[in-house]
């Protein structure tokens, strides 16, 4: 096992507010970096990159080398899970993900850890390699998509605008939909557990489409499955903190934190920070929440918002991040500007 090093992100989870707070950025590896595009173009497409441990590890480390974030996040995608469950996924240039037609839960069968593992072994190999190469102050974050968000892609066959297909499915075939969520809970617990065993020190559960549900649906499809995943991970790996990201959940963020048992929540940019400080930061560690478009703009406009977030949320345990992922058109020098600002910040 690894010795206990002083990694700022892990200290925050012990309840220590740090000045300046640690930071990392969702989608910190990706198309805005020329060195990413170079490696991405060397192979046969995006999924091939996710399943090539040497290149995936290199891409994971690229932003750390440039900007020295406090955490690296495994380079992979939430959609490797349906792929490994037997619903093929393809990423077509400029079109986003395309999935094979949803075969039905009974066709996908009971969760089979052996076949699942065979597909995902290269991802675990990436985790091990990155962990070996990371400096002693940088934590490694593993992740998966939350069952609801992954189910949207499986039922819609790709990205969606209005989620009509998945909502109609879920409301008219509630038992079948619950079975799908249960299958995804099994797969996620297994997948995240393996990531921990290969070196992940913190986990994040991405529920990017949590914000399109009413309260009852949010309870059943977002909170229920997430609570089960967190409970089972905490049972086996009590030392590994879990960050939940129910994007655009609004006031339901409070219920989410109270109900699911996550150790931290990642806030999107629609959450007002003084409300968050009062209502959420008193319950758990918070992470967030600069609008990614401000990073595209950079300069004083960005710094003003940054300063506001840091001065309000930086007093209690806090991890700085964006409200959603780095956008592909972000100038890399703006990320350097952001990193310098956060690093030199004091109240
Ligand atoms: O061509 C390319 O290079 C593809 C662009 C890309 C990248 C860089 C995709 C396709 N996925 C990724 C990596 C990725 N995806 C990471 C890597 C680690 C990091 O953050 O640096 C992570 C954590 C994800 C997670 C992910 N994938 C989410 C949840 C977070 C979010 O952004 O909301 C979702 C929804 C996906 C699905 C996905 N992957 C890729 C695309 C184009 C999409 C569809 C997005 C949509 O429907 O709007």
Short mmCIF file of C-alpha atoms and ligand atoms in Angstrom, two decimals:
data_model
loop_
_atom_site.label_atom_id
_atom_site.label_comp_id
_atom_site.label_asym_id
_atom_site.label_seq_id
_atom_site.Cartn_x
_atom_site.Cartn_y
_atom_site.Cartn_z
CA UNK A 1 0.00 0.00 0.00
CA UNK A 2 0.97 3.61 -0.45
CA UNK A 3 2.20 5.68 2.50
CA UNK A 4 -0.01 8.54 3.69
CA UNK A 5 1.25 11.64 1.89
CA UNK A 6 0.06 15.20 2.33
CA UNK A 7 -2.22 15.74 -0.59
CA UNK A 8 -4.20 18.98 -0.21
CA UNK A 9 -7.41 17.50 -1.61
CA UNK A 10 -7.34 14.64 0.89
CA UNK A 11 -6.68 17.11 3.72
CA UNK A 12 -9.81 19.03 2.80
CA UNK A 13 -11.81 15.82 3.20
CA UNK A 14 -10.48 15.57 6.75
CA UNK A 15 -12.25 18.87 7.42
CA UNK A 16 -9.31 21.26 7.03
CA UNK A 17 -10.09 24.41 5.03
CA UNK A 18 -6.91 25.34 3.12
CA UNK A 19 -5.80 28.78 1.94
CA UNK A 20 -5.57 28.80 -1.00
CA UNK A 21 -7.96 25.91 -1.61
CA UNK A 22 -6.84 22.98 -3.76
CA UNK A 23 -8.12 22.92 -7.32
CA UNK A 24 -8.65 20.78 -10.39
CA UNK A 25 -10.93 21.25 -13.41
CA UNK A 26 -13.51 18.93 -14.90
CA UNK A 27 -12.37 17.97 -18.44
CA UNK A 28 -8.93 19.35 -17.66
CA UNK A 29 -7.58 16.91 -20.24
CA UNK A 30 -9.09 17.36 -23.66
CA UNK A 31 -9.39 19.16 -26.94
CA UNK A 32 -8.37 22.64 -25.74
CA UNK A 33 -4.80 21.31 -25.30
CA UNK A 34 -2.67 20.95 -28.48
CA UNK A 35 -0.72 18.08 -26.88
CA UNK A 36 -4.04 16.24 -26.33
CA UNK A 37 -5.08 16.68 -29.96
CA UNK A 38 -1.71 15.37 -31.05
CA UNK A 39 -2.06 12.14 -29.04
CA UNK A 40 -5.75 11.79 -29.88
CA UNK A 41 -4.97 11.90 -33.61
CA UNK A 42 -2.38 9.16 -33.31
CA UNK A 43 -4.96 6.39 -32.77
CA UNK A 44 -8.17 5.04 -34.18
CA UNK A 45 -10.64 7.25 -32.40
CA UNK A 46 -11.77 8.28 -28.96
CA UNK A 47 -12.67 4.88 -27.48
CA UNK A 48 -9.36 3.50 -28.70
CA UNK A 49 -7.67 6.28 -26.71
CA UNK A 50 -9.67 5.36 -23.57
CA UNK A 51 -8.56 1.73 -23.97
CA UNK A 52 -4.85 2.47 -24.64
CA UNK A 53 -3.22 2.74 -21.19
CA UNK A 54 0.01 4.33 -22.40
CA UNK A 55 -1.71 7.16 -24.28
CA UNK A 56 -4.59 7.54 -21.79
CA UNK A 57 -2.09 7.85 -18.92
CA UNK A 58 -0.10 10.45 -20.83
CA UNK A 59 -3.23 12.47 -21.59
CA UNK A 60 -4.30 12.28 -17.91
CA UNK A 61 -0.97 13.79 -16.87
CA UNK A 62 -0.79 16.54 -19.54
CA UNK A 63 -2.74 19.21 -17.62
CA UNK A 64 -0.84 18.41 -14.41
CA UNK A 65 2.48 19.00 -16.18
CA UNK A 66 1.30 22.33 -17.54
CA UNK A 67 -0.64 23.74 -14.60
CA UNK A 68 0.08 21.64 -11.49
CA UNK A 69 -3.49 20.95 -10.43
CA UNK A 70 -3.95 19.21 -7.05
CA UNK A 71 -5.64 16.25 -8.67
CA UNK A 72 -5.48 14.29 -11.89
CA UNK A 73 -8.71 12.72 -13.15
CA UNK A 74 -8.49 9.41 -14.96
CA UNK A 75 -8.84 9.92 -18.70
CA UNK A 76 -11.75 7.78 -19.84
CA UNK A 77 -15.46 8.36 -20.43
CA UNK A 78 -18.70 7.54 -18.64
CA UNK A 79 -19.85 5.59 -21.73
CA UNK A 80 -17.23 2.85 -21.45
CA UNK A 81 -19.67 1.28 -18.94
CA UNK A 82 -22.56 0.60 -21.38
CA UNK A 83 -19.94 -0.56 -23.87
CA UNK A 84 -18.60 -3.08 -21.35
CA UNK A 85 -22.16 -4.16 -20.51
CA UNK A 86 -22.70 -5.15 -24.15
CA UNK A 87 -24.29 -2.07 -25.75
CA UNK A 88 -21.65 -0.92 -28.23
CA UNK A 89 -20.63 2.77 -28.24
CA UNK A 90 -19.00 4.69 -31.04
CA UNK A 91 -17.73 8.26 -30.95
CA UNK A 92 -18.10 9.83 -34.37
CA UNK A 93 -16.08 12.90 -35.31
CA UNK A 94 -17.96 16.06 -34.41
CA UNK A 95 -21.19 14.17 -33.63
CA UNK A 96 -20.77 12.98 -30.07
CA UNK A 97 -21.46 9.44 -28.92
CA UNK A 98 -23.65 6.99 -30.86
CA UNK A 99 -24.86 3.86 -29.09
CA UNK A 100 -26.33 0.68 -30.55
CA UNK A 101 -30.09 0.39 -30.07
CA UNK A 102 -31.01 -0.39 -26.48
CA UNK A 103 -31.34 -4.18 -26.40
CA UNK A 104 -33.48 -4.34 -23.22
CA UNK A 105 -32.32 -5.27 -19.76
CA UNK A 106 -32.98 -8.99 -20.13
CA UNK A 107 -30.80 -9.11 -23.29
CA UNK A 108 -27.98 -7.35 -21.45
CA UNK A 109 -28.38 -10.06 -18.82
CA UNK A 110 -27.35 -10.23 -15.18
CA UNK A 111 -24.25 -8.25 -14.32
CA UNK A 112 -21.28 -10.44 -15.22
CA UNK A 113 -18.11 -9.14 -13.51
CA UNK A 114 -15.81 -11.28 -15.69
CA UNK A 115 -16.89 -10.03 -19.11
CA UNK A 116 -17.21 -6.49 -17.72
CA UNK A 117 -13.69 -6.70 -16.34
CA UNK A 118 -12.24 -7.90 -19.66
CA UNK A 119 -13.42 -4.76 -21.45
CA UNK A 120 -12.30 -2.41 -18.70
CA UNK A 121 -8.93 -3.89 -17.82
CA UNK A 122 -7.08 -1.27 -19.92
CA UNK A 123 -8.81 1.48 -17.92
CA UNK A 124 -7.61 -0.06 -14.65
CA UNK A 125 -4.13 -0.29 -16.16
CA UNK A 126 -4.30 3.45 -16.91
CA UNK A 127 -5.23 4.12 -13.26
CA UNK A 128 -2.18 2.14 -12.03
CA UNK A 129 0.20 3.84 -14.42
CA UNK A 130 -1.00 7.33 -13.58
CA UNK A 131 -0.81 6.62 -9.86
CA UNK A 132 2.81 5.48 -10.23
CA UNK A 133 3.77 8.64 -12.08
CA UNK A 134 1.93 11.24 -10.00
CA UNK A 135 3.90 13.46 -7.64
CA UNK A 136 3.39 12.98 -3.92
CA UNK A 137 1.10 16.01 -3.55
CA UNK A 138 -1.29 15.21 -6.37
CA UNK A 139 -4.33 12.99 -5.81
CA UNK A 140 -5.85 10.67 -8.40
CA UNK A 141 -9.60 10.90 -9.02
CA UNK A 142 -11.51 7.96 -10.47
CA UNK A 143 -15.04 8.37 -11.81
CA UNK A 144 -18.16 6.95 -13.37
CA UNK A 145 -21.40 8.34 -14.72
CA UNK A 146 -24.39 8.11 -12.38
CA UNK A 147 -26.99 5.48 -13.38
CA UNK A 148 -29.57 8.09 -14.48
CA UNK A 149 -27.14 9.96 -16.76
CA UNK A 150 -25.69 6.76 -18.26
CA UNK A 151 -29.25 5.41 -18.78
CA UNK A 152 -30.16 8.54 -20.78
CA UNK A 153 -27.44 7.70 -23.32
CA UNK A 154 -28.41 4.00 -23.39
CA UNK A 155 -32.09 4.69 -24.06
CA UNK A 156 -31.71 7.79 -26.26
CA UNK A 157 -28.87 6.22 -28.26
CA UNK A 158 -26.67 9.28 -27.74
CA UNK A 159 -26.86 12.88 -26.52
CA UNK A 160 -30.32 14.35 -26.13
CA UNK A 161 -31.98 17.77 -26.09
CA UNK A 162 -35.23 17.09 -24.30
CA UNK A 163 -34.89 13.52 -22.93
CA UNK A 164 -38.32 12.59 -24.30
CA UNK A 165 -37.34 9.02 -25.24
CA UNK A 166 -35.79 8.13 -21.90
CA UNK A 167 -38.50 9.83 -19.83
CA UNK A 168 -41.29 8.17 -21.79
CA UNK A 169 -39.53 4.84 -21.38
CA UNK A 170 -38.97 5.31 -17.65
CA UNK A 171 -42.52 6.46 -16.95
CA UNK A 172 -44.28 3.85 -19.06
CA UNK A 173 -42.02 0.89 -18.16
CA UNK A 174 -41.07 1.69 -14.56
CA UNK A 175 -40.00 -1.85 -13.64
CA UNK A 176 -37.79 -2.26 -16.71
CA UNK A 177 -36.23 1.14 -16.01
CA UNK A 178 -35.58 0.25 -12.36
CA UNK A 179 -33.94 -2.96 -13.56
CA UNK A 180 -31.67 -0.92 -15.81
CA UNK A 181 -30.75 1.41 -12.94
CA UNK A 182 -30.03 -1.63 -10.72
CA UNK A 183 -27.77 -3.11 -13.38
CA UNK A 184 -25.92 0.22 -13.60
CA UNK A 185 -25.58 0.36 -9.80
CA UNK A 186 -23.94 -3.10 -9.83
CA UNK A 187 -21.64 -2.13 -12.68
CA UNK A 188 -20.69 1.21 -11.07
CA UNK A 189 -19.89 -0.29 -7.66
CA UNK A 190 -17.69 -2.91 -9.32
CA UNK A 191 -16.03 -0.37 -11.65
CA UNK A 192 -15.27 2.21 -8.94
CA UNK A 193 -14.06 -0.47 -6.53
CA UNK A 194 -11.53 -1.67 -9.13
CA UNK A 195 -10.39 1.90 -9.73
CA UNK A 196 -9.73 2.27 -5.99
CA UNK A 197 -7.79 -1.00 -5.92
CA UNK A 198 -5.62 0.25 -8.78
CA UNK A 199 -4.85 3.58 -7.08
CA UNK A 200 -7.79 6.01 -7.28
CA UNK A 201 -7.91 8.05 -4.05
CA UNK A 202 -11.11 10.06 -4.57
CA UNK A 203 -14.15 9.25 -6.73
CA UNK A 204 -16.57 11.47 -8.59
CA UNK A 205 -20.02 10.39 -9.78
CA UNK A 206 -21.10 12.54 -12.77
CA UNK A 207 -24.87 13.06 -13.01
CA UNK A 208 -24.78 15.63 -15.80
CA UNK A 209 -28.50 15.38 -16.58
CA UNK A 210 -29.85 15.33 -13.00
CA UNK A 211 -31.37 18.76 -13.61
CA UNK A 212 -34.09 17.70 -16.04
CA UNK A 213 -36.16 15.75 -13.49
CA UNK A 214 -39.03 16.65 -11.18
CA UNK A 215 -38.69 16.06 -7.45
CA UNK A 216 -40.13 12.54 -7.43
CA UNK A 217 -38.10 11.42 -10.44
CA UNK A 218 -35.00 12.96 -8.88
CA UNK A 219 -35.67 10.93 -5.73
CA UNK A 220 -36.14 7.65 -7.62
CA UNK A 221 -33.65 7.89 -10.44
CA UNK A 222 -30.90 10.15 -9.10
CA UNK A 223 -30.83 9.89 -5.30
CA UNK A 224 -31.87 6.24 -4.88
CA UNK A 225 -29.21 4.66 -7.12
CA UNK A 226 -26.50 7.12 -6.00
CA UNK A 227 -27.21 6.41 -2.33
CA UNK A 228 -26.81 2.69 -2.97
CA UNK A 229 -23.49 3.15 -4.79
CA UNK A 230 -22.11 5.42 -2.04
CA UNK A 231 -23.29 3.10 0.74
CA UNK A 232 -21.63 0.06 -0.80
CA UNK A 233 -18.37 1.88 -1.57
CA UNK A 234 -18.18 3.36 1.93
CA UNK A 235 -18.79 -0.09 3.40
CA UNK A 236 -15.75 -1.57 1.65
CA UNK A 237 -13.57 1.54 1.25
CA UNK A 238 -14.45 3.90 4.11
CA UNK A 239 -11.27 5.95 3.56
CA UNK A 240 -12.11 6.93 -0.05
CA UNK A 241 -14.17 10.13 -0.38
CA UNK A 242 -16.93 10.31 -2.97
CA UNK A 243 -17.89 13.54 -4.75
CA UNK A 244 -21.38 13.71 -6.28
CA UNK A 245 -22.22 16.01 -9.21
CA UNK A 246 -26.00 16.23 -9.72
CA UNK A 247 -25.64 19.03 -12.25
CA UNK A 248 -28.36 21.71 -12.23
CA UNK A 249 -30.23 20.12 -9.33
CA UNK A 250 -30.97 23.58 -7.85
CA UNK A 251 -32.44 23.41 -4.34
CA UNK A 252 -32.52 19.59 -4.62
CA UNK A 253 -28.74 19.71 -4.04
CA UNK A 254 -29.59 19.88 -0.31
CA UNK A 255 -31.74 16.72 -0.39
CA UNK A 256 -29.07 15.01 -2.49
CA UNK A 257 -26.36 15.68 0.09
CA UNK A 258 -28.54 14.66 3.04
CA UNK A 259 -29.86 11.53 1.36
CA UNK A 260 -26.96 10.03 -0.63
CA UNK A 261 -24.13 10.26 1.91
CA UNK A 262 -21.63 11.78 -0.54
CA UNK A 263 -18.55 13.35 1.09
CA UNK A 264 -18.65 16.35 -1.26
CA UNK A 265 -20.82 17.88 -3.95
CA UNK A 266 -19.71 19.57 -7.12
CA UNK A 267 -21.82 22.64 -7.85
CA UNK A 268 -22.72 23.93 -11.27
CA UNK A 269 -22.47 27.66 -11.96
CA UNK A 270 -26.20 28.31 -11.47
CA UNK A 271 -25.82 27.83 -7.69
CA UNK A 272 -25.50 31.16 -5.81
CA UNK A 273 -22.39 30.91 -3.65
CA UNK A 274 -23.67 32.65 -0.53
CA UNK A 275 -26.70 30.33 -0.49
CA UNK A 276 -24.32 27.38 -0.92
CA UNK A 277 -22.15 28.59 1.99
CA UNK A 278 -25.22 28.67 4.27
CA UNK A 279 -27.21 25.67 3.10
CA UNK A 280 -24.70 23.15 1.74
CA UNK A 281 -21.19 23.90 2.97
CA UNK A 282 -22.46 23.31 6.52
CA UNK A 283 -23.31 19.73 5.47
CA UNK A 284 -20.30 18.60 3.42
CA UNK A 285 -17.26 19.69 1.39
CA UNK A 286 -18.23 21.69 -1.69
CA UNK A 287 -16.51 21.94 -5.05
CA UNK A 288 -17.10 24.45 -7.84
CA UNK A 289 -18.33 26.53 -9.51
CA UNK A 290 -16.88 29.00 -12.05
CA UNK A 291 -18.83 29.23 -15.32
CA UNK A 292 -16.59 27.53 -17.95
CA UNK A 293 -17.37 30.39 -20.35
CA UNK A 294 -15.53 32.75 -18.01
CA UNK A 295 -12.45 30.63 -18.61
CA UNK A 296 -12.96 31.05 -22.34
CA UNK A 297 -13.03 34.85 -21.82
CA UNK A 298 -10.23 35.05 -19.23
CA UNK A 299 -8.80 38.35 -17.93
CA UNK A 300 -10.42 40.63 -15.36
CA UNK A 301 -13.96 39.39 -16.02
CA UNK A 302 -12.87 35.89 -15.05
CA UNK A 303 -10.79 37.08 -12.09
CA UNK A 304 -13.64 39.07 -10.60
CA UNK A 305 -15.90 36.02 -10.53
CA UNK A 306 -13.07 33.84 -9.30
CA UNK A 307 -12.36 36.21 -6.43
CA UNK A 308 -16.04 36.21 -5.47
CA UNK A 309 -16.25 32.43 -5.34
CA UNK A 310 -12.99 32.04 -3.41
CA UNK A 311 -13.82 34.69 -0.81
CA UNK A 312 -17.23 33.20 -0.04
CA UNK A 313 -16.54 29.46 -0.26
CA UNK A 314 -12.81 29.51 0.65
CA UNK A 315 -13.44 29.89 4.40
CA UNK A 316 -14.67 26.33 4.94
CA UNK A 317 -13.54 23.02 3.38
CA UNK A 318 -13.58 23.76 -0.34
CA UNK A 319 -12.14 22.49 -3.62
CA UNK A 320 -12.08 24.99 -6.46
CA UNK A 321 -13.38 23.75 -9.82
CA UNK A 322 -15.57 24.86 -12.72
CA UNK A 323 -19.36 24.48 -12.81
CA UNK A 324 -18.96 22.06 -15.75
CA UNK A 325 -16.15 20.87 -18.02
CA UNK A 326 -13.46 22.98 -19.75
CA UNK A 327 -14.83 23.94 -23.18
CA UNK A 328 -12.85 22.93 -26.29
CA UNK A 329 -12.41 26.58 -27.40
CA UNK A 330 -10.74 27.59 -24.12
CA UNK A 331 -7.36 29.29 -24.69
CA UNK A 332 -4.75 27.27 -22.72
CA UNK A 333 -3.17 30.51 -21.43
CA UNK A 334 -6.42 31.36 -19.63
CA UNK A 335 -6.10 28.14 -17.65
CA UNK A 336 -2.58 29.27 -16.65
CA UNK A 337 -4.05 32.61 -15.60
CA UNK A 338 -6.70 30.86 -13.50
CA UNK A 339 -4.15 28.53 -11.87
CA UNK A 340 -1.90 31.49 -10.93
CA UNK A 341 -4.85 33.40 -9.49
CA UNK A 342 -6.07 30.50 -7.34
CA UNK A 343 -2.53 29.68 -6.14
CA UNK A 344 -1.83 33.24 -5.00
CA UNK A 345 -5.25 33.84 -3.47
CA UNK A 346 -5.67 34.82 0.16
CA UNK A 347 -8.68 36.44 1.85
O1 LIG B 1 -12.97 13.70 -29.52
C1 LIG B 1 -12.68 13.79 -28.32
O2 LIG B 1 -11.52 13.98 -27.95
C2 LIG B 1 -13.85 13.57 -27.43
C3 LIG B 1 -14.14 14.59 -26.39
C4 LIG B 1 -14.32 13.87 -25.05
C5 LIG B 1 -13.42 13.89 -23.96
C6 LIG B 1 -12.13 14.67 -23.87
C7 LIG B 1 -15.37 12.98 -24.70
C8 LIG B 1 -16.51 12.57 -25.55
N1 LIG B 1 -15.13 12.48 -23.42
C9 LIG B 1 -13.93 13.01 -22.95
C10 LIG B 1 -13.29 12.69 -21.66
C11 LIG B 1 -14.09 12.66 -20.43
N2 LIG B 1 -15.45 12.52 -20.35
C12 LIG B 1 -13.58 12.71 -19.12
C13 LIG B 1 -12.07 12.69 -18.87
C14 LIG B 1 -11.43 13.28 -17.77
C15 LIG B 1 -11.39 14.80 -17.65
O3 LIG B 1 -12.36 15.36 -17.09
O4 LIG B 1 -10.37 15.38 -18.01
C16 LIG B 1 -14.68 12.67 -18.24
C17 LIG B 1 -14.67 12.75 -16.74
C18 LIG B 1 -15.85 12.53 -19.03
C19 LIG B 1 -17.21 12.39 -18.50
C20 LIG B 1 -18.38 12.49 -19.40
N3 LIG B 1 -18.56 11.98 -20.66
C21 LIG B 1 -19.62 13.07 -19.01
C22 LIG B 1 -19.89 13.66 -17.64
C23 LIG B 1 -19.33 15.03 -17.49
C24 LIG B 1 -19.90 16.09 -18.40
O5 LIG B 1 -19.12 16.64 -19.18
O6 LIG B 1 -21.12 16.37 -18.30
C25 LIG B 1 -20.51 12.95 -20.08
C26 LIG B 1 -21.94 13.43 -20.13
C27 LIG B 1 -19.84 12.25 -21.12
C28 LIG B 1 -20.40 11.83 -22.45
C29 LIG B 1 -19.63 12.34 -23.60
N4 LIG B 1 -18.32 12.03 -23.84
C30 LIG B 1 -17.88 12.68 -24.96
C31 LIG B 1 -18.97 13.43 -25.50
C32 LIG B 1 -18.93 14.28 -26.73
C33 LIG B 1 -20.06 13.19 -24.64
C34 LIG B 1 -21.48 13.72 -24.81
C35 LIG B 1 -21.73 14.99 -24.07
C36 LIG B 1 -23.18 15.45 -24.27
O7 LIG B 1 -24.10 14.63 -24.41
O8 LIG B 1 -23.37 16.68 -24.27
#
